[in-house]
Amino acid sequence: MSTSPALRDPATPLWWGTIVLRWVTLAFALGALLVHHSGYDRPGLAWAGFGVMAAWSLVTTLTFARESLRLRSLVVADVVVTCGVMLTSQLVLSDQQFAETAPLVTTVWASVAPLTAGARFGAVGGVLAGLVMAVCTGLARLEVDLDVARDGVLLTASGLLIGITATTARRSQATLAQAMRTEAATAERERLARSIHDSVLQVLARVRRRGAELGGEAAELARLAGEQEIALRALVTTEPSGPADGDADLRAALQLLATPRVQVSGPAGEVRLPATIVTELVAVTKEALSNVERHAGPSAKAWVLLEDLGEDIVLTIRDDGPGIPPGRLEQAEAEGHLGVATSIRGRVNDLGGTSTLETAPGAGTEWEIRLPRPRQRRRGSR
Amino acid sequence: MTVSVMIVDDHPIWRDGVARDLAEHGFDVRATAADADAAVRIARTVRPDVVLMDLNLGDTSGVVATRSITGDLPQTRVLVLSASGEHSDVLEAVKAGASGYLVKSASVRELVEAVHRTADGDPVFTAGLAGMVLGEYRRMADAPAAGEPPPRLTERETDVLRLVAKGLTAKQIADRLVISHRTVENHVQSTLRKLQLHNRVELARYAIEHGLDREED
């Protein structure tokens, strides 16, 4: 339980692949040595080189098998050691063997270093190690022909591919870890909501009730407690409207606007709309409500009603304030005041909806905002 | 006549507070219960006029308790007193037979008034509940379930519900639609009754289908 799977290097299988490959290619190098050693200029040096390769294979196996020991310095050393052994070929192979393009001392064992570099440093590291190895192959043979070029391309390409794979694996693991953290955060949020509901809310509600009855200063405290109670209730009962496929729940978003003086009603279920429209409609509602607060006085109440008619979404914001005298809005507009009414109309028009304002002295104001539901997905099936 | 009340809520502070508020306003608080099972059991013995029901009760939901109590005791009425965000549960409780809904953030005056209305057999139709009921009728019309055709609102009922949802009082609605106060109440009552009746029929149909399925097995 100490290391969660999410914390492991996701490229670990690639590292194990390179370890296995190193031993398979070492066996190949041994075979090549046995076949060619009688023709070598310096067979002793060839065996010494093979000894280094075997020893280095053991070192890398013991280190790269463990995540904590996959050190940058070791991976760089891997490239250097491989190049060093490869370059002794110039002294080991006879001229005739070079002419017959007999394999270098390292043979295919040299292909492993670019792979580990790719696994450790990603695509760029893999390509660089591949290029270094290609240059060394050319130096070891002291000529550049089709074989050397082909080896170079293969070495570079394998380094590149392993590098890309390792990077992709790490990225998707990071994404997964992020998702797991989000899930844990949601669970924690639900636990908090339950505990707030069970404790703080009950006490706040009690303070509000009792304080209101006692009157005076206690009533003021009760009012404050009541406001916090409603805000907390809305917070803990509103699902986080995640950015899932760009939709959001307008019902839940509007519920957050509820206060002791603003009542929000709507269908029991969700009203899902594109997140941008939800944001805009909430902003429009806030604007209308702030207008109520400014003009209808502190005692005015307001009601927000959300209706989902399938084809249309209807949002009504009503207050029981003194209303707006006839001609007042027209007058303001004529004087060049771009008031809240103009702003609300403009925003609703931009969304492709219509808005009407009904008001009369003493009868409050009532905004009705009607928005055709954006096409796509479900509904409208009849 | 004194109205007898029973309070169901799993939070002692809240429960005792409401009990005291109601006792101070002349109600006879007969019993309290902390969970759904106890609520049903005690209600059968005590037979209160009004049950104040919280929906968030832990193990068994207040919706189930509401259904049992309104089913067993036709004289007892259930008023849901719940947190503002539990929309789906509130709607289910109302369909199960509750005759009204008040948010817990309502004032003592509103609570007292609501309990009196409930005892008189009148629905407690807040703007919030009206919005949910409107939404429910529209949802049923849009997605017809198999079996019994869903109930529909008359044009007048829709008008009345919309005005309730916008916060108008029964008196204001009566003035605006030029009908009597009593007619407004009747319309509201009727929207609730149709919803509850449909719910009962659907439940019965489901039970029968379920039973038949089992026999076929």
Coordinates of C-alpha atoms in Angstrom, one line a residue:
Chain A
M1 CA 0.0 0.0 0.0
S2 CA 3.0 2.3 0.4
T3 CA 3.4 3.0 -3.3
S4 CA 0.2 3.5 -5.1
P5 CA 0.3 2.3 -8.7
A6 CA -0.2 5.8 -9.9
L7 CA 3.2 6.8 -8.6
R8 CA 5.2 4.2 -10.5
D9 CA 7.1 5.2 -13.6
P10 CA 4.8 4.2 -16.4
A11 CA 7.8 3.5 -18.7
T12 CA 8.9 0.6 -16.5
P13 CA 7.9 -2.1 -19.0
L14 CA 10.1 -0.3 -21.6
W15 CA 13.0 -0.5 -19.2
W16 CA 12.5 -4.2 -18.7
G17 CA 12.4 -4.6 -22.4
T18 CA 15.8 -2.9 -22.8
I19 CA 17.2 -5.2 -20.1
V20 CA 16.0 -8.4 -21.9
L21 CA 17.1 -7.0 -25.2
R22 CA 20.6 -6.3 -23.8
W23 CA 21.1 -9.9 -22.8
V24 CA 19.7 -11.3 -26.1
T25 CA 22.1 -9.0 -28.1
L26 CA 25.0 -9.9 -25.8
A27 CA 24.4 -13.5 -26.7
F28 CA 24.4 -12.5 -30.4
A29 CA 27.7 -10.6 -29.9
L30 CA 29.2 -13.7 -28.3
G31 CA 28.2 -15.7 -31.4
A32 CA 29.7 -13.1 -33.7
L33 CA 32.9 -13.2 -31.7
L34 CA 33.2 -17.0 -31.8
V35 CA 32.7 -16.9 -35.6
H36 CA 35.1 -14.1 -36.3
H37 CA 37.8 -14.2 -33.6
S38 CA 40.3 -16.3 -35.6
G39 CA 40.4 -13.6 -38.3
Y40 CA 40.8 -10.7 -35.8
D41 CA 44.1 -8.6 -35.7
R42 CA 43.8 -8.6 -31.8
P43 CA 41.5 -11.3 -30.6
G44 CA 42.6 -10.6 -27.0
L45 CA 41.3 -7.0 -27.2
A46 CA 38.0 -8.4 -28.7
W47 CA 37.6 -10.7 -25.7
A48 CA 38.4 -7.8 -23.3
G49 CA 35.7 -5.7 -25.1
F50 CA 33.2 -8.5 -24.7
G51 CA 34.1 -8.7 -21.0
V52 CA 33.3 -5.0 -20.6
M53 CA 30.0 -5.5 -22.5
A54 CA 29.0 -8.4 -20.2
A55 CA 30.0 -6.5 -17.1
W56 CA 28.1 -3.4 -18.2
S57 CA 25.1 -5.6 -19.0
L58 CA 25.1 -6.8 -15.5
V59 CA 25.5 -3.3 -14.0
T60 CA 22.6 -1.8 -16.1
T61 CA 20.4 -4.8 -15.3
L62 CA 20.9 -4.3 -11.6
T63 CA 20.4 -0.6 -11.8
F64 CA 17.7 0.0 -14.4
A65 CA 15.5 -2.7 -12.9
R66 CA 14.9 -0.3 -10.0
E67 CA 13.1 2.9 -10.7
S68 CA 15.3 4.9 -8.2
L69 CA 18.5 3.9 -9.9
R70 CA 17.6 4.9 -13.5
L71 CA 20.0 7.8 -13.1
R72 CA 20.7 10.3 -15.9
S73 CA 24.4 9.7 -15.4
L74 CA 24.1 6.0 -15.9
V75 CA 22.1 6.4 -19.1
V76 CA 24.8 8.8 -20.4
A77 CA 27.5 6.4 -19.3
D78 CA 25.6 3.6 -21.2
V79 CA 26.1 5.6 -24.4
V80 CA 29.8 6.3 -23.7
V81 CA 30.6 2.7 -22.8
T82 CA 28.8 1.4 -25.9
C83 CA 30.7 3.9 -28.1
G84 CA 34.0 3.0 -26.4
V85 CA 33.7 -0.7 -27.0
M86 CA 32.5 0.0 -30.5
L87 CA 35.5 2.2 -31.3
T88 CA 38.0 -0.6 -30.4
S89 CA 36.7 -2.4 -33.5
Q90 CA 39.2 -0.2 -35.5
L91 CA 42.0 -2.1 -33.7
V92 CA 40.4 -5.5 -33.5
L93 CA 39.1 -6.2 -37.0
S94 CA 41.5 -6.9 -39.8
D95 CA 41.5 -5.0 -43.0
Q96 CA 40.0 -8.0 -44.8
Q97 CA 37.2 -8.1 -42.3
F98 CA 36.5 -4.5 -42.8
A99 CA 36.4 -5.1 -46.5
E100 CA 33.9 -7.9 -46.0
T101 CA 31.9 -5.7 -43.6
A102 CA 32.2 -8.1 -40.8
P103 CA 30.2 -7.0 -37.7
L104 CA 31.8 -4.6 -35.2
V105 CA 32.7 -5.9 -31.8
T106 CA 29.5 -4.6 -30.2
T107 CA 27.2 -5.9 -33.0
V108 CA 23.5 -5.3 -32.3
W109 CA 24.3 -4.9 -28.6
A110 CA 25.0 -1.2 -29.6
S111 CA 21.3 -0.7 -30.4
V112 CA 20.3 -0.9 -26.7
A113 CA 21.8 2.4 -25.5
P114 CA 19.6 4.7 -27.7
L115 CA 16.5 2.8 -26.4
T116 CA 17.4 3.4 -22.7
A117 CA 18.2 7.1 -23.6
G118 CA 14.7 7.3 -25.2
A119 CA 13.1 5.7 -22.1
R120 CA 14.9 8.1 -19.8
F121 CA 15.0 11.4 -21.7
G122 CA 12.1 11.0 -24.2
A123 CA 12.2 11.5 -28.0
V124 CA 15.0 14.1 -28.1
G125 CA 17.3 12.0 -25.9
G126 CA 16.6 8.9 -27.9
V127 CA 17.3 10.7 -31.2
L128 CA 20.5 12.2 -29.9
A129 CA 21.8 8.9 -28.5
G130 CA 20.9 7.3 -31.9
L131 CA 22.9 9.9 -33.8
V132 CA 25.9 9.5 -31.5
M133 CA 25.8 5.8 -32.0
A134 CA 25.5 6.3 -35.8
V135 CA 28.5 8.6 -35.8
C136 CA 30.5 6.1 -33.8
T137 CA 29.6 3.4 -36.2
G138 CA 31.0 5.5 -39.0
L139 CA 34.2 6.3 -37.0
A140 CA 34.7 2.6 -36.1
R141 CA 34.6 1.7 -39.8
L142 CA 36.4 4.9 -40.9
E143 CA 34.0 5.1 -43.9
V144 CA 30.4 6.0 -44.5
D145 CA 28.5 3.6 -46.8
L146 CA 25.0 2.3 -47.2
D147 CA 25.3 -0.1 -44.2
V148 CA 26.5 2.6 -41.9
A149 CA 23.7 5.0 -43.1
R150 CA 21.1 2.2 -42.6
D151 CA 22.3 1.4 -39.1
G152 CA 22.3 5.2 -38.3
V153 CA 18.6 5.5 -39.5
L154 CA 17.6 2.4 -37.5
L155 CA 19.4 3.5 -34.3
T156 CA 18.0 7.0 -34.5
A157 CA 14.5 5.9 -35.3
S158 CA 14.3 3.3 -32.5
G159 CA 15.6 6.0 -30.0
L160 CA 12.9 8.3 -31.3
L161 CA 10.0 5.8 -31.1
I162 CA 10.9 4.6 -27.6
G163 CA 11.3 8.2 -26.5
I164 CA 7.8 9.1 -27.8
T165 CA 6.3 6.0 -26.2
A166 CA 7.9 6.8 -22.8
T167 CA 6.7 10.4 -23.0
T168 CA 3.1 9.4 -24.0
A169 CA 3.0 6.9 -21.2
R170 CA 4.1 9.5 -18.6
R171 CA 1.5 12.0 -19.9
S172 CA -1.4 9.6 -19.8
Q173 CA -0.4 8.6 -16.3
A174 CA -0.3 12.3 -15.3
T175 CA -3.8 12.7 -16.7
L176 CA -5.0 9.6 -14.9
A177 CA -3.5 10.8 -11.6
Q178 CA -5.3 14.2 -12.1
A179 CA -8.6 12.3 -12.7
M180 CA -8.0 10.3 -9.5
R181 CA -7.3 13.4 -7.5
T182 CA -10.5 15.1 -8.9
E183 CA -12.5 12.0 -7.8
A184 CA -11.0 12.0 -4.4
A185 CA -11.7 15.8 -4.1
T186 CA -15.4 15.1 -5.1
A187 CA -15.7 12.4 -2.5
E188 CA -14.2 14.7 0.1
R189 CA -16.6 17.4 -0.9
E190 CA -19.6 15.1 -0.4
R191 CA -18.3 14.1 3.0
L192 CA -17.9 17.7 4.0
A193 CA -21.4 18.5 2.7
R194 CA -22.9 15.8 4.8
S195 CA -21.1 16.9 7.9
I196 CA -22.0 20.6 7.3
H197 CA -25.6 19.5 6.9
D198 CA -25.5 17.5 10.1
S199 CA -23.9 20.2 12.3
V200 CA -23.4 23.8 11.2
L201 CA -26.7 24.1 9.3
Q202 CA -28.8 22.8 12.1
V203 CA -27.3 25.3 14.6
L204 CA -27.5 28.2 12.2
A205 CA -31.1 27.5 11.6
R206 CA -31.7 27.3 15.3
V207 CA -29.9 30.6 15.9
R208 CA -32.0 32.3 13.1
R209 CA -35.3 31.1 14.5
R210 CA -34.7 31.8 18.1
G211 CA -33.0 35.2 17.4
A212 CA -35.9 36.4 15.3
E213 CA -38.2 35.8 18.1
L214 CA -36.1 37.5 20.7
G215 CA -36.0 40.6 18.5
G216 CA -33.7 43.6 18.8
E217 CA -30.0 42.9 18.4
A218 CA -30.6 39.2 18.5
A219 CA -32.9 39.6 15.4
E220 CA -30.0 41.2 13.5
L221 CA -27.8 38.3 14.4
A222 CA -30.6 35.9 13.4
R223 CA -30.8 37.7 10.0
L224 CA -27.0 37.2 9.5
A225 CA -27.2 33.6 10.5
G226 CA -30.1 33.1 8.1
E227 CA -28.2 34.5 5.2
Q228 CA -25.2 32.2 5.9
E229 CA -27.5 29.3 6.3
I230 CA -29.1 29.7 2.9
A231 CA -25.7 30.3 1.3
L232 CA -24.3 27.2 2.9
R233 CA -27.3 25.1 2.0
A234 CA -27.0 26.2 -1.6
L235 CA -23.3 25.4 -1.6
V236 CA -23.6 21.9 -0.1
T237 CA -26.6 20.8 -2.2
T238 CA -25.4 22.1 -5.5
E239 CA -23.5 19.6 -7.6
P240 CA -20.3 20.9 -9.0
S241 CA -21.3 21.6 -12.6
G242 CA -18.3 20.1 -14.1
P243 CA -17.2 21.0 -17.7
A244 CA -18.4 17.6 -18.9
D245 CA -18.9 17.9 -22.7
G246 CA -19.3 21.6 -22.3
D247 CA -22.7 21.4 -20.6
A248 CA -23.8 22.8 -17.3
D249 CA -26.9 22.6 -15.2
L250 CA -28.7 26.0 -15.2
R251 CA -31.0 24.9 -12.4
A252 CA -28.2 24.3 -10.0
A253 CA -26.4 27.5 -11.1
L254 CA -29.4 29.6 -10.5
Q255 CA -30.0 28.0 -7.1
L256 CA -26.8 29.6 -5.9
L257 CA -28.5 33.0 -6.3
A258 CA -31.1 32.2 -3.6
T259 CA -31.0 34.5 -0.5
P260 CA -33.6 35.2 2.2
R261 CA -35.2 37.7 -0.2
V262 CA -34.7 35.9 -3.5
Q263 CA -36.5 32.6 -4.1
V264 CA -35.4 30.4 -6.9
S265 CA -37.9 27.8 -8.4
G266 CA -37.6 25.4 -11.3
P267 CA -38.0 21.8 -12.3
A268 CA -36.7 19.2 -9.8
G269 CA -34.3 17.7 -12.3
E270 CA -31.4 19.3 -14.2
V271 CA -31.7 21.8 -17.0
R272 CA -28.6 21.1 -19.0
L273 CA -27.4 23.7 -21.5
P274 CA -24.1 24.7 -23.1
A275 CA -21.9 26.1 -20.3
T276 CA -21.5 29.4 -22.1
I277 CA -25.3 30.0 -22.2
V278 CA -25.6 29.0 -18.5
T279 CA -22.9 31.5 -17.6
E280 CA -24.6 34.2 -19.6
L281 CA -28.1 33.5 -18.3
V282 CA -26.9 33.5 -14.7
A283 CA -25.2 36.9 -15.4
V284 CA -28.4 38.3 -16.8
T285 CA -30.3 37.1 -13.8
K286 CA -27.8 38.6 -11.4
E287 CA -28.1 41.9 -13.3
A288 CA -31.9 41.9 -13.0
L289 CA -31.6 41.0 -9.3
S290 CA -29.1 43.7 -8.5
N291 CA -31.5 46.2 -10.2
V292 CA -34.2 45.0 -7.8
E293 CA -31.9 45.7 -4.9
R294 CA -31.1 49.2 -6.2
H295 CA -34.5 50.4 -7.1
A296 CA -37.1 48.3 -5.3
G297 CA -35.8 48.9 -1.8
P298 CA -34.4 46.7 0.8
S299 CA -37.8 45.1 1.7
A300 CA -38.6 44.0 -1.8
K301 CA -38.6 40.3 -2.5
A302 CA -37.7 38.7 -5.8
W303 CA -38.6 35.4 -7.4
V304 CA -36.7 33.6 -10.1
L305 CA -38.6 30.9 -12.1
L306 CA -36.9 28.6 -14.6
E307 CA -39.1 26.6 -17.0
D308 CA -37.9 24.0 -19.4
L309 CA -40.5 23.8 -22.3
G310 CA -38.4 21.5 -24.3
E311 CA -38.0 23.7 -27.4
D312 CA -37.7 26.8 -25.2
I313 CA -36.1 27.8 -21.9
V314 CA -38.1 30.5 -20.1
L315 CA -36.6 32.5 -17.3
T316 CA -38.7 34.9 -15.2
I317 CA -37.4 37.3 -12.7
R318 CA -40.1 39.1 -10.8
D319 CA -40.0 41.5 -7.8
D320 CA -42.8 43.0 -5.7
G321 CA -41.2 46.5 -5.5
P322 CA -42.7 49.8 -6.6
G323 CA -42.3 49.1 -10.3
I324 CA -41.2 51.6 -12.9
P325 CA -43.4 54.5 -13.9
P326 CA -44.5 54.5 -17.6
G327 CA -42.1 56.4 -19.9
R328 CA -39.3 56.3 -17.4
L329 CA -37.2 53.7 -19.4
E330 CA -37.8 55.5 -22.7
Q331 CA -36.8 58.8 -21.1
A332 CA -33.6 57.3 -19.8
E333 CA -32.8 55.8 -23.1
A334 CA -33.5 59.2 -24.9
E335 CA -31.1 60.8 -22.5
G336 CA -28.5 58.3 -23.5
H337 CA -28.4 56.2 -20.3
L338 CA -27.7 52.7 -21.2
G339 CA -29.4 51.2 -18.2
V340 CA -29.8 47.7 -17.0
A341 CA -32.8 47.2 -19.2
T342 CA -30.8 47.9 -22.3
S343 CA -28.0 45.7 -21.1
I344 CA -30.3 42.7 -20.4
R345 CA -32.0 43.1 -23.7
G346 CA -28.7 43.2 -25.5
R347 CA -27.3 40.1 -23.8
V348 CA -30.5 38.1 -24.4
N349 CA -30.6 39.2 -28.1
D350 CA -27.0 38.0 -28.5
L351 CA -28.0 34.6 -27.2
G352 CA -30.8 34.5 -29.9
G353 CA -33.6 35.0 -27.3
T354 CA -36.3 37.5 -26.6
S355 CA -36.9 39.5 -23.4
T356 CA -40.0 41.4 -22.3
L357 CA -40.3 43.7 -19.3
E358 CA -43.7 44.2 -17.6
T359 CA -44.0 46.8 -15.1
A360 CA -46.4 49.3 -13.6
P361 CA -46.3 51.6 -10.6
G362 CA -47.1 49.5 -7.6
A363 CA -47.0 46.3 -9.4
G364 CA -43.3 45.4 -9.3
T365 CA -41.3 44.5 -12.4
E366 CA -41.2 41.2 -14.3
W367 CA -38.6 40.2 -16.8
E368 CA -39.5 37.2 -19.0
I369 CA -36.5 35.8 -21.0
R370 CA -37.3 33.2 -23.6
L371 CA -34.5 31.4 -25.3
P372 CA -34.8 28.7 -28.0
R373 CA -32.9 25.6 -26.8
P374 CA -29.8 25.2 -28.8
R375 CA -30.1 22.3 -31.3
Q376 CA -28.3 19.0 -30.8
R377 CA -28.8 16.1 -28.3
R378 CA -32.1 14.6 -27.1
R379 CA -35.4 16.4 -26.3
G380 CA -37.7 17.5 -29.0
S381 CA -38.6 13.9 -29.7
R382 CA -42.2 13.6 -30.6
Chain B
M1 CA -59.5 22.7 18.3
T2 CA -55.8 22.2 19.0
V3 CA -53.9 20.8 16.1
S4 CA -51.7 17.8 17.0
V5 CA -48.3 17.6 15.4
M6 CA -45.5 15.1 15.0
I7 CA -42.0 16.1 14.0
V8 CA -39.6 13.8 12.1
D9 CA -36.0 14.9 11.8
D10 CA -32.8 13.2 12.6
H11 CA -31.1 16.3 14.1
P12 CA -32.0 16.8 17.8
I13 CA -31.2 20.5 17.8
W14 CA -33.5 21.2 14.9
R15 CA -36.2 18.8 16.1
D16 CA -36.4 20.3 19.6
G17 CA -36.3 23.8 18.3
V18 CA -39.2 23.3 16.0
A19 CA -41.1 21.4 18.7
R20 CA -40.7 24.4 21.0
D21 CA -41.7 27.0 18.3
L22 CA -44.8 25.1 17.6
A23 CA -45.7 24.4 21.2
E24 CA -45.3 28.2 21.9
H25 CA -47.8 28.9 19.1
G26 CA -50.5 26.6 20.6
F27 CA -49.9 23.4 18.7
D28 CA -50.0 20.0 20.5
V29 CA -46.7 18.4 19.8
R30 CA -47.6 14.8 20.3
A31 CA -44.4 13.1 19.3
T32 CA -41.0 13.4 17.6
A33 CA -39.1 10.7 15.6
A34 CA -35.5 10.6 14.4
D35 CA -35.8 8.1 11.6
A36 CA -38.3 6.9 9.0
D37 CA -39.2 3.5 10.6
A38 CA -39.9 5.1 14.0
A39 CA -41.9 7.8 12.3
V40 CA -44.3 5.3 10.6
R41 CA -44.6 3.3 13.8
I42 CA -45.3 6.2 16.1
A43 CA -47.6 7.9 13.7
R44 CA -49.9 4.8 13.6
T45 CA -50.2 5.0 17.4
V46 CA -50.4 8.8 17.9
R47 CA -52.4 9.6 14.7
P48 CA -51.4 13.3 14.6
D49 CA -53.2 15.8 12.4
V50 CA -49.9 16.9 10.8
V51 CA -46.5 15.3 10.4
L52 CA -43.6 17.6 9.7
M53 CA -41.3 15.5 7.7
D54 CA -37.6 16.0 7.0
L55 CA -36.5 14.0 3.9
N56 CA -32.9 13.5 4.8
L57 CA -33.2 10.8 7.4
G58 CA -30.2 8.6 6.9
D59 CA -31.2 5.0 6.2
T60 CA -34.8 5.1 4.9
S61 CA -35.8 8.2 3.2
G62 CA -38.6 10.5 4.3
V63 CA -40.3 9.8 1.0
V64 CA -40.9 6.2 2.0
A65 CA -42.2 7.3 5.4
T66 CA -44.5 9.8 3.7
R67 CA -46.0 7.2 1.5
S68 CA -46.6 4.8 4.4
I69 CA -48.2 7.5 6.6
T70 CA -50.5 9.0 4.0
G71 CA -51.4 5.5 2.9
D72 CA -52.2 4.2 6.4
L73 CA -53.8 7.3 7.9
P74 CA -56.1 9.2 5.6
Q75 CA -56.7 11.8 8.3
T76 CA -53.0 12.6 8.8
R77 CA -51.4 15.1 6.5
V78 CA -47.7 15.4 5.8
L79 CA -45.9 18.7 5.4
V80 CA -42.3 18.3 4.1
L81 CA -39.8 20.6 5.8
S82 CA -36.6 20.2 4.0
A83 CA -33.3 21.7 2.8
S84 CA -33.6 23.9 -0.2
G85 CA -31.6 21.8 -2.6
E86 CA -33.3 18.4 -2.3
H87 CA -35.6 19.0 -5.3
S88 CA -36.0 15.5 -6.5
D89 CA -36.8 14.1 -3.0
V90 CA -39.3 16.9 -2.4
L91 CA -41.1 16.1 -5.6
E92 CA -41.1 12.4 -4.8
A93 CA -42.5 13.1 -1.4
V94 CA -45.3 15.3 -2.8
K95 CA -46.1 12.6 -5.3
A96 CA -46.2 10.1 -2.5
G97 CA -48.9 12.1 -0.7
A98 CA -47.3 15.0 1.1
S99 CA -49.6 18.0 1.0
G100 CA -46.9 20.7 0.9
Y101 CA -43.4 21.8 1.2
L102 CA -41.6 24.4 3.1
V103 CA -37.8 25.1 3.1
K104 CA -36.0 24.8 6.4
S105 CA -35.0 28.4 6.0
A106 CA -38.6 29.6 6.3
S107 CA -39.5 31.9 9.2
V108 CA -41.4 30.7 12.3
R109 CA -44.4 32.8 11.1
E110 CA -44.4 31.0 7.7
L111 CA -44.0 27.6 9.5
V112 CA -47.0 28.3 11.8
E113 CA -49.1 29.4 8.9
A114 CA -48.1 26.4 6.9
V115 CA -49.0 23.9 9.7
H116 CA -52.4 25.6 10.1
R117 CA -53.1 25.4 6.3
T118 CA -52.0 21.7 6.2
A119 CA -54.3 20.9 9.2
D120 CA -57.1 22.6 7.3
G121 CA -56.5 20.3 4.4
D122 CA -55.1 23.0 2.1
P123 CA -51.9 22.5 0.2
V124 CA -48.8 24.5 1.2
F125 CA -47.8 25.5 -2.3
T126 CA -44.7 27.7 -2.2
A127 CA -43.2 29.2 -5.3
G128 CA -40.5 26.5 -5.1
L129 CA -43.0 23.6 -5.1
A130 CA -45.0 25.2 -7.9
G131 CA -41.9 25.4 -10.1
M132 CA -41.2 21.7 -9.5
V133 CA -44.8 20.6 -10.1
L134 CA -44.9 22.6 -13.4
G135 CA -41.6 21.0 -14.4
E136 CA -42.9 17.5 -13.6
Y137 CA -46.0 17.8 -15.7
R138 CA -43.9 19.0 -18.6
R139 CA -41.4 16.2 -18.1
M140 CA -44.2 13.6 -18.1
A141 CA -45.7 15.1 -21.2
D142 CA -42.4 15.1 -23.0
A143 CA -41.4 11.5 -22.1
P144 CA -44.6 9.5 -22.0
A145 CA -44.0 6.4 -19.9
A146 CA -45.6 3.0 -20.8
G147 CA -49.0 2.4 -19.4
E148 CA -51.3 5.0 -17.9
P149 CA -51.2 8.2 -20.0
P150 CA -49.7 11.0 -17.8
P151 CA -52.1 13.6 -16.3
R152 CA -52.2 17.0 -18.0
L153 CA -52.7 20.5 -16.7
T154 CA -55.6 22.5 -18.0
E155 CA -54.6 25.9 -19.4
R156 CA -56.0 27.6 -16.3
E157 CA -54.1 25.3 -14.0
T158 CA -50.9 26.1 -15.8
D159 CA -51.6 29.8 -15.5
V160 CA -52.3 29.5 -11.8
L161 CA -49.2 27.4 -11.2
R162 CA -46.9 29.8 -13.1
L163 CA -48.2 32.7 -11.0
V164 CA -47.6 30.8 -7.8
A165 CA -44.1 29.9 -9.0
K166 CA -43.5 33.6 -9.6
G167 CA -44.3 34.4 -6.0
L168 CA -47.8 35.8 -6.3
T169 CA -50.2 35.2 -3.4
A170 CA -53.5 33.5 -3.9
K171 CA -55.2 36.8 -3.5
Q172 CA -53.0 38.5 -6.2
I173 CA -53.6 35.5 -8.5
A174 CA -57.4 35.8 -8.0
D175 CA -57.2 39.5 -8.8
R176 CA -55.1 39.0 -11.9
L177 CA -57.1 36.2 -13.4
V178 CA -60.4 37.7 -12.2
I179 CA -61.5 34.5 -10.4
S180 CA -62.3 33.9 -6.7
H181 CA -59.8 33.1 -4.1
R182 CA -61.4 29.7 -3.6
T183 CA -61.1 28.8 -7.3
V184 CA -57.4 29.5 -7.2
E185 CA -57.1 27.1 -4.2
N186 CA -59.1 24.5 -6.0
H187 CA -56.9 24.7 -9.1
V188 CA -53.7 24.3 -7.0
Q189 CA -55.3 21.4 -5.1
S190 CA -56.3 19.7 -8.3
T191 CA -52.8 19.8 -9.8
L192 CA -51.4 18.1 -6.8
R193 CA -54.2 15.5 -6.6
K194 CA -53.8 14.5 -10.2
L195 CA -50.0 14.0 -9.7
Q196 CA -50.6 11.9 -6.6
L197 CA -53.3 9.8 -8.2
H198 CA -51.1 9.1 -11.2
N199 CA -48.3 8.2 -8.9
R200 CA -50.5 5.7 -7.0
V201 CA -51.8 4.1 -10.2
E202 CA -48.2 3.8 -11.6
L203 CA -47.0 2.2 -8.4
A204 CA -49.9 -0.3 -8.4
R205 CA -49.2 -1.1 -12.1
Y206 CA -45.6 -1.6 -11.3
A207 CA -46.4 -3.9 -8.4
I208 CA -48.8 -6.0 -10.5
E209 CA -46.3 -6.3 -13.3
H210 CA -43.7 -7.3 -10.8
G211 CA -45.9 -9.9 -9.3
L212 CA -46.8 -11.4 -12.6
D213 CA -43.2 -11.5 -13.7
R214 CA -42.4 -13.5 -10.7
E215 CA -45.1 -16.0 -11.3
E216 CA -44.0 -16.6 -14.8
D217 CA -40.5 -17.4 -13.7

